[in-house]
mmCIF file of C-alpha atoms in Angstrom:
data_model
loop_
_atom_site.group_PDB
_atom_site.id
_atom_site.type_symbol
_atom_site.label_atom_id
_atom_site.label_comp_id
_atom_site.label_asym_id
_atom_site.label_seq_id
_atom_site.Cartn_x
_atom_site.Cartn_y
_atom_site.Cartn_z
ATOM 1 C CA UNK L 843 153.353 129.052 117.061
ATOM 2 C CA UNK L 844 151.740 129.057 113.647
ATOM 3 C CA UNK L 845 155.029 130.165 112.125
ATOM 4 C CA UNK L 846 156.887 127.329 113.870
ATOM 5 C CA UNK L 847 154.470 124.759 112.471
ATOM 6 C CA UNK L 848 154.838 126.315 109.005
ATOM 7 C CA UNK L 849 158.615 126.058 109.362
ATOM 8 C CA UNK L 850 158.312 122.429 110.410
ATOM 9 C CA UNK L 851 156.382 121.606 107.255
ATOM 10 C CA UNK L 852 158.814 123.561 105.106
ATOM 11 C CA UNK L 853 161.737 121.632 106.626
ATOM 12 C CA UNK L 854 159.986 118.309 106.137
ATOM 13 C CA UNK L 855 163.069 116.222 106.949
ATOM 14 C CA UNK L 856 161.817 116.065 110.547
ATOM 15 C CA UNK L 857 158.279 115.001 109.644
ATOM 16 C CA UNK L 858 156.996 111.415 109.672
ATOM 17 C CA UNK L 859 157.514 109.924 106.233
ATOM 18 C CA UNK L 860 156.181 107.159 104.088
ATOM 19 C CA UNK L 861 158.604 105.255 101.903
ATOM 20 C CA UNK L 862 159.067 106.031 98.216
ATOM 21 C CA UNK L 863 157.737 102.559 97.394
ATOM 22 C CA UNK L 864 154.516 103.200 99.332
ATOM 23 C CA UNK L 865 154.115 106.595 97.640
ATOM 24 C CA UNK L 866 154.513 104.966 94.234
ATOM 25 C CA UNK L 867 152.052 102.200 95.122
ATOM 26 C CA UNK L 868 149.465 104.782 96.261
ATOM 27 C CA UNK L 869 149.907 106.591 92.953
ATOM 28 C CA UNK L 870 149.556 103.374 90.941
ATOM 29 C CA UNK L 871 146.479 102.171 92.819
ATOM 30 C CA UNK L 872 144.760 105.471 92.046
ATOM 31 C CA UNK L 873 144.904 104.713 88.320
ATOM 32 C CA UNK L 874 142.028 102.695 86.816
ATOM 33 C CA UNK L 875 144.330 100.848 84.398
ATOM 34 C CA UNK L 876 146.829 99.628 87.001
ATOM 35 C CA UNK L 877 148.300 96.194 86.186
ATOM 36 C CA UNK L 878 148.584 93.705 89.068
ATOM 37 C CA UNK L 879 151.954 92.386 87.868
ATOM 38 C CA UNK L 880 153.392 95.924 87.801
ATOM 39 C CA UNK L 881 152.004 96.660 91.241
ATOM 40 C CA UNK L 882 153.454 93.435 92.653
ATOM 41 C CA UNK L 883 156.841 94.281 91.136
ATOM 42 C CA UNK L 884 156.824 97.731 92.767
ATOM 43 C CA UNK L 885 155.860 96.385 96.214
ATOM 44 C CA UNK L 886 158.527 93.686 95.950
ATOM 45 C CA UNK L 887 161.244 96.354 95.693
ATOM 46 C CA UNK L 888 160.924 96.695 99.473
ATOM 47 C CA UNK L 889 161.706 93.352 101.200
ATOM 48 C CA UNK L 890 160.295 94.492 104.552
ATOM 49 C CA UNK L 891 157.053 95.660 102.970
ATOM 50 C CA UNK L 892 156.819 92.442 100.949
ATOM 51 C CA UNK L 893 157.111 90.333 104.098
ATOM 52 C CA UNK L 894 154.547 92.460 105.903
ATOM 53 C CA UNK L 895 152.037 92.219 103.038
ATOM 54 C CA UNK L 896 152.305 88.424 102.922
ATOM 55 C CA UNK L 897 152.140 88.086 106.712
ATOM 56 C CA UNK L 898 149.117 90.370 107.123
ATOM 57 C CA UNK L 899 147.390 88.871 104.083
ATOM 58 C CA UNK L 900 147.399 85.501 105.864
ATOM 59 C CA UNK L 901 146.038 86.910 109.148
ATOM 60 C CA UNK L 902 142.698 85.914 110.630
ATOM 61 C CA UNK L 903 141.558 89.512 110.123
ATOM 62 C CA UNK L 904 141.697 89.349 106.309
ATOM 63 C CA UNK L 905 140.793 85.637 106.090
ATOM 64 C CA UNK L 906 142.146 84.766 102.629
ATOM 65 C CA UNK L 907 140.404 81.933 100.765
ATOM 66 C CA UNK L 908 143.761 80.155 100.481
ATOM 67 C CA UNK L 909 147.275 80.706 101.896
ATOM 68 C CA UNK L 910 149.078 83.638 100.289
ATOM 69 C CA UNK L 911 152.737 83.060 99.407
ATOM 70 C CA UNK L 912 153.607 86.041 97.185
ATOM 71 C CA UNK L 913 152.619 89.687 96.762
ATOM 72 C CA UNK L 914 150.967 88.877 93.444
ATOM 73 C CA UNK L 915 148.887 86.142 95.089
ATOM 74 C CA UNK L 916 147.857 88.651 97.760
ATOM 75 C CA UNK L 917 146.734 91.123 95.098
ATOM 76 C CA UNK L 918 144.795 88.464 93.215
ATOM 77 C CA UNK L 919 143.230 86.875 96.317
ATOM 78 C CA UNK L 920 142.339 89.921 98.391
ATOM 79 C CA UNK L 921 142.166 92.602 95.706
ATOM 80 C CA UNK L 922 144.228 95.697 94.990
ATOM 81 C CA UNK L 923 142.363 97.990 97.411
ATOM 82 C CA UNK L 924 142.686 95.560 100.322
ATOM 83 C CA UNK L 925 146.414 95.188 99.709
ATOM 84 C CA UNK L 926 146.667 98.986 99.675
ATOM 85 C CA UNK L 927 144.901 98.923 103.042
ATOM 86 C CA UNK L 928 147.447 96.395 104.332
ATOM 87 C CA UNK L 929 150.358 98.521 103.102
ATOM 88 C CA UNK L 930 149.033 101.629 104.837
ATOM 89 C CA UNK L 931 148.432 99.675 108.031
ATOM 90 C CA UNK L 932 152.036 98.549 107.999
ATOM 91 C CA UNK L 933 153.388 101.969 107.063
ATOM 92 C CA UNK L 934 151.417 104.030 109.587
ATOM 93 C CA UNK L 935 151.657 101.662 112.541
ATOM 94 C CA UNK L 936 154.934 103.180 113.752
ATOM 95 C CA UNK L 937 153.499 106.686 113.445
ATOM 96 C CA UNK L 938 150.103 106.120 115.049
ATOM 97 C CA UNK L 939 151.537 104.017 117.883
ATOM 98 C CA UNK L 940 153.580 106.931 119.208
ATOM 99 C CA UNK L 941 152.645 107.973 122.715
ATOM 100 C CA UNK L 942 150.600 111.179 122.753
ATOM 101 C CA UNK L 943 151.728 112.323 126.200
ATOM 102 C CA UNK L 944 150.193 115.782 126.069
ATOM 103 C CA UNK L 945 146.878 114.305 124.979
ATOM 104 C CA UNK L 946 147.119 111.664 127.747
ATOM 105 C CA UNK L 947 146.849 108.768 125.308
ATOM 106 C CA UNK L 948 149.425 105.989 125.109
ATOM 107 C CA UNK L 949 150.594 104.709 121.741
ATOM 108 C CA UNK L 950 148.790 101.380 121.897
ATOM 109 C CA UNK L 951 145.475 103.048 122.784
ATOM 110 C CA UNK L 952 145.794 105.532 119.921
ATOM 111 C CA UNK L 953 146.613 102.736 117.468
ATOM 112 C CA UNK L 954 143.633 100.658 118.585
ATOM 113 C CA UNK L 955 141.374 103.737 118.495
ATOM 114 C CA UNK L 956 142.439 104.470 114.908
ATOM 115 C CA UNK L 957 141.863 100.862 113.834
ATOM 116 C CA UNK L 958 138.421 100.607 115.440
ATOM 117 C CA UNK L 959 137.313 103.938 113.951
ATOM 118 C CA UNK L 960 138.481 102.622 110.559
ATOM 119 C CA UNK L 961 136.654 99.310 111.039
ATOM 120 C CA UNK L 962 133.427 100.914 112.269
ATOM 121 C CA UNK L 963 133.483 103.512 109.483
ATOM 122 C CA UNK L 964 133.748 100.741 106.918
ATOM 123 C CA UNK L 965 130.857 98.840 108.521
ATOM 124 C CA UNK L 966 128.682 101.957 108.542
ATOM 125 C CA UNK L 967 129.334 102.477 104.820
ATOM 126 C CA UNK L 968 128.398 98.855 104.076
ATOM 127 C CA UNK L 969 125.357 98.770 106.378
ATOM 128 C CA UNK L 970 123.928 101.984 104.938
ATOM 129 C CA UNK L 971 124.790 100.833 101.375
ATOM 130 C CA UNK L 972 126.598 104.073 100.635
ATOM 131 C CA UNK L 973 128.280 104.738 97.303
ATOM 132 C CA UNK L 974 131.727 105.199 98.789
ATOM 133 C CA UNK L 975 134.698 102.863 98.445
ATOM 134 C CA UNK L 976 134.805 100.864 101.701
ATOM 135 C CA UNK L 977 138.604 100.649 101.494
ATOM 136 C CA UNK L 978 138.876 104.432 101.199
ATOM 137 C CA UNK L 979 136.561 104.701 104.207
ATOM 138 C CA UNK L 980 138.843 102.383 106.195
ATOM 139 C CA UNK L 981 141.938 104.405 105.286
ATOM 140 C CA UNK L 982 140.192 107.691 106.107
ATOM 141 C CA UNK L 983 139.210 106.327 109.510
ATOM 142 C CA UNK L 984 142.726 105.060 110.140
ATOM 143 C CA UNK L 985 144.348 108.444 109.475
ATOM 144 C CA UNK L 986 141.657 110.802 110.794
ATOM 145 C CA UNK L 987 143.524 112.158 113.848
ATOM 146 C CA UNK L 988 147.130 111.865 112.667
ATOM 147 C CA UNK L 989 147.643 115.589 113.290
ATOM 148 C CA UNK L 990 147.751 114.889 117.037
ATOM 149 C CA UNK L 991 150.978 112.967 116.502
ATOM 150 C CA UNK L 992 152.661 116.081 115.085
ATOM 151 C CA UNK L 993 151.496 118.427 117.853
ATOM 152 C CA UNK L 994 152.337 115.938 120.617
ATOM 153 C CA UNK L 995 155.782 115.068 119.258
ATOM 154 C CA UNK L 996 157.067 118.506 118.275
ATOM 155 C CA UNK L 997 155.265 120.880 120.661
ATOM 156 C CA UNK L 998 154.883 119.063 124.009
ATOM 157 C CA UNK L 999 155.369 122.203 126.138
ATOM 158 C CA UNK L 1000 152.653 124.141 124.318
ATOM 159 C CA UNK L 1001 150.379 121.114 124.512
ATOM 160 C CA UNK L 1002 150.800 121.034 128.289
ATOM 161 C CA UNK L 1003 149.767 124.717 128.471
ATOM 162 C CA UNK L 1004 146.800 123.938 126.224
ATOM 163 C CA UNK L 1005 145.834 121.052 128.492
ATOM 164 C CA UNK L 1006 145.900 123.251 131.593
ATOM 165 C CA UNK L 1007 143.561 125.856 130.088
ATOM 166 C CA UNK L 1008 141.288 123.183 128.634
ATOM 167 C CA UNK L 1009 140.314 122.104 132.157
ATOM 168 C CA UNK L 1010 138.252 125.275 132.626
ATOM 169 C CA UNK L 1011 137.587 126.183 128.976
ATOM 170 C CA UNK L 1012 133.936 126.127 127.932
ATOM 171 C CA UNK L 1013 134.209 126.937 124.233
ATOM 172 C CA UNK L 1014 134.896 124.700 121.224
ATOM 173 C CA UNK L 1015 137.971 122.484 121.611
ATOM 174 C CA UNK L 1016 139.212 123.459 118.152
ATOM 175 C CA UNK L 1017 139.127 127.183 118.991
ATOM 176 C CA UNK L 1018 141.470 126.603 121.914
ATOM 177 C CA UNK L 1019 143.824 124.500 119.789
ATOM 178 C CA UNK L 1020 143.945 127.283 117.221
ATOM 179 C CA UNK L 1021 144.687 129.797 119.979
ATOM 180 C CA UNK L 1022 147.707 127.865 121.242
ATOM 181 C CA UNK L 1023 149.093 126.377 118.024
ATOM 182 C CA UNK L 1024 147.791 128.560 115.220
ATOM 183 C CA UNK L 1025 146.386 125.353 113.727
ATOM 184 C CA UNK L 1026 144.018 122.702 114.988
ATOM 185 C CA UNK L 1027 145.214 119.095 115.022
ATOM 186 C CA UNK L 1028 142.820 118.521 112.101
ATOM 187 C CA UNK L 1029 144.493 121.219 109.995
ATOM 188 C CA UNK L 1030 147.901 119.842 110.981
ATOM 189 C CA UNK L 1031 146.879 116.331 109.925
ATOM 190 C CA UNK L 1032 145.589 117.639 106.609
ATOM 191 C CA UNK L 1033 148.912 119.420 106.009
ATOM 192 C CA UNK L 1034 150.796 116.168 106.653
ATOM 193 C CA UNK L 1035 148.636 114.178 104.223
ATOM 194 C CA UNK L 1036 149.136 116.916 101.636
ATOM 195 C CA UNK L 1037 152.895 116.518 102.087
ATOM 196 C CA UNK L 1038 152.462 112.805 101.477
ATOM 197 C CA UNK L 1039 150.496 113.569 98.279
ATOM 198 C CA UNK L 1040 147.519 111.579 99.539
ATOM 199 C CA UNK L 1041 144.101 111.824 97.817
ATOM 200 C CA UNK L 1042 141.890 114.841 98.441
ATOM 201 C CA UNK L 1043 139.181 112.793 100.145
ATOM 202 C CA UNK L 1044 141.597 111.628 102.867
ATOM 203 C CA UNK L 1045 142.856 115.191 103.355
ATOM 204 C CA UNK L 1046 139.311 116.527 103.748
ATOM 205 C CA UNK L 1047 138.476 113.859 106.347
ATOM 206 C CA UNK L 1048 141.565 114.764 108.395
ATOM 207 C CA UNK L 1049 140.660 118.467 108.170
ATOM 208 C CA UNK L 1050 136.952 118.249 109.029
ATOM 209 C CA UNK L 1051 136.249 114.983 110.846
ATOM 210 C CA UNK L 1052 135.163 116.889 113.977
ATOM 211 C CA UNK L 1053 133.245 119.501 111.964
ATOM 212 C CA UNK L 1054 131.620 117.560 109.099
ATOM 213 C CA UNK L 1055 129.244 120.396 108.255
ATOM 214 C CA UNK L 1056 132.283 122.251 106.837
ATOM 215 C CA UNK L 1057 133.134 119.502 104.331
ATOM 216 C CA UNK L 1058 132.323 120.531 100.762
ATOM 217 C CA UNK L 1059 133.905 117.936 98.455
ATOM 218 C CA UNK L 1060 133.305 114.667 100.315
ATOM 219 C CA UNK L 1061 130.677 115.392 103.006
ATOM 220 C CA UNK L 1062 129.414 111.808 103.102
ATOM 221 C CA UNK L 1063 132.868 110.314 103.705
ATOM 222 C CA UNK L 1064 133.735 112.944 106.341
ATOM 223 C CA UNK L 1065 130.398 112.311 108.053
ATOM 224 C CA UNK L 1066 130.963 108.542 108.213
ATOM 225 C CA UNK L 1067 134.331 108.980 109.937
ATOM 226 C CA UNK L 1068 132.896 111.661 112.244
ATOM 227 C CA UNK L 1069 130.135 109.315 113.396
ATOM 228 C CA UNK L 1070 132.518 106.378 113.839
ATOM 229 C CA UNK L 1071 134.957 108.505 115.861
ATOM 230 C CA UNK L 1072 132.211 109.826 118.142
ATOM 231 C CA UNK L 1073 130.903 106.324 118.856
ATOM 232 C CA UNK L 1074 134.370 104.916 119.566
ATOM 233 C CA UNK L 1075 135.162 107.855 121.883
ATOM 234 C CA UNK L 1076 131.830 107.312 123.649
ATOM 235 C CA UNK L 1077 132.918 103.696 124.099
ATOM 236 C CA UNK L 1078 135.995 104.940 125.951
ATOM 237 C CA UNK L 1079 138.474 103.757 123.323
ATOM 238 C CA UNK L 1080 141.284 106.264 122.777
ATOM 239 C CA UNK L 1081 139.563 109.044 124.678
ATOM 240 C CA UNK L 1082 141.980 111.941 125.236
ATOM 241 C CA UNK L 1083 142.076 115.206 127.164
ATOM 242 C CA UNK L 1084 139.231 116.525 125.009
ATOM 243 C CA UNK L 1085 136.916 113.907 126.437
ATOM 244 C CA UNK L 1086 133.526 114.194 124.776
ATOM 245 C CA UNK L 1087 133.998 117.803 123.668
ATOM 246 C CA UNK L 1088 133.253 116.889 120.030
ATOM 247 C CA UNK L 1089 129.450 116.565 119.847
ATOM 248 C CA UNK L 1090 127.819 114.228 117.366
ATOM 249 C CA UNK L 1091 126.779 116.329 114.364
ATOM 250 C CA UNK L 1092 123.128 116.150 113.307
ATOM 251 C CA UNK L 1093 124.279 117.181 109.824
ATOM 252 C CA UNK L 1094 126.560 114.139 109.669
ATOM 253 C CA UNK L 1095 123.696 111.841 110.689
ATOM 254 C CA UNK L 1096 121.568 113.399 107.964
ATOM 255 C CA UNK L 1097 124.324 113.058 105.340
ATOM 256 C CA UNK L 1098 124.697 109.343 106.013
ATOM 257 C CA UNK L 1099 121.094 108.517 106.923
ATOM 258 C CA UNK L 1100 122.019 107.146 110.343
ATOM 259 C CA UNK L 1101 119.145 106.750 112.811
ATOM 260 C CA UNK L 1102 119.074 106.550 116.609
ATOM 261 C CA UNK L 1103 118.578 102.794 116.257
ATOM 262 C CA UNK L 1104 121.652 102.586 114.032
ATOM 263 C CA UNK L 1105 123.723 104.433 116.633
ATOM 264 C CA UNK L 1106 122.697 102.026 119.353
ATOM 265 C CA UNK L 1107 123.517 99.081 117.119
ATOM 266 C CA UNK L 1108 126.965 100.471 116.224
ATOM 267 C CA UNK L 1109 127.732 100.986 119.901
ATOM 268 C CA UNK L 1110 126.914 97.367 120.717
ATOM 269 C CA UNK L 1111 129.316 96.246 117.974
ATOM 270 C CA UNK L 1112 132.358 97.794 119.671
ATOM 271 C CA UNK L 1113 133.346 94.777 121.850
ATOM 272 C CA UNK L 1114 133.151 92.419 118.868
ATOM 273 C CA UNK L 1115 135.142 94.843 116.733
ATOM 274 C CA UNK L 1116 137.778 95.197 119.437
ATOM 275 C CA UNK L 1117 138.185 91.418 119.413
ATOM 276 C CA UNK L 1118 138.396 91.470 115.613
ATOM 277 C CA UNK L 1119 141.093 94.145 115.754
ATOM 278 C CA UNK L 1120 143.075 91.984 118.197
ATOM 279 C CA UNK L 1121 143.436 89.467 115.360
ATOM 280 C CA UNK L 1122 145.139 92.191 113.351
ATOM 281 C CA UNK L 1123 147.464 93.692 115.954
ATOM 282 C CA UNK L 1124 148.597 90.266 117.143
ATOM 283 C CA UNK L 1125 150.231 89.572 113.755
#
């Protein structure tokens, strides 16, 4: 199976893609000297993306200080990083909303799970006053389990076999994934983000969000997303065939400085966050 996944990534025509405009925007945003006018011009090359940016910018979720009528106004009102967040939301929606049949998660549930993990991760970073970019945290949370989309879409038969054995399997979930696929869904997600030329911090989150103690470059960011994912799963949002097989890492709690009281508080925020997310997905 490992060879088949390698072949899939070599013949990337079949893989989910992001548009050339979005790739260029991601590259531009990563530069400290990016000019808003140039960024607006690049985004405006894609009429569909332009419409989506303006529409989402005016949503109750982002709450602009005044109505946004152009991409440049969106960039100036909400900021470059928030507009990047909006672009990625629009671009990944079609990918993350795919039904994960083998994982027993419908598309809408997976999309909402990804959004709430992203939202909670950002709130954790702000509440703990961590020195990480809250917009990067949101994006990392949004994309953390994207590898499941690849395994579910391209290898449904193997995933069904995996699911059958998982019912009686007592070892680590990731070990069983590696046995059946040659890669875990985390490794698969990391490979996809590498193909998209996404930043290293997002790749490391995708690769280690269930095993944050293995993160070496961005352990704090990986730990934030790990904690957010565990809490959202515990809340029953987007829970899949793995159930609660990913234990909350004490190392992650230590990395972020999260206490038992913090965990309880985050859990109580889930209903309010779900309502907040509804404002986004209703647009």
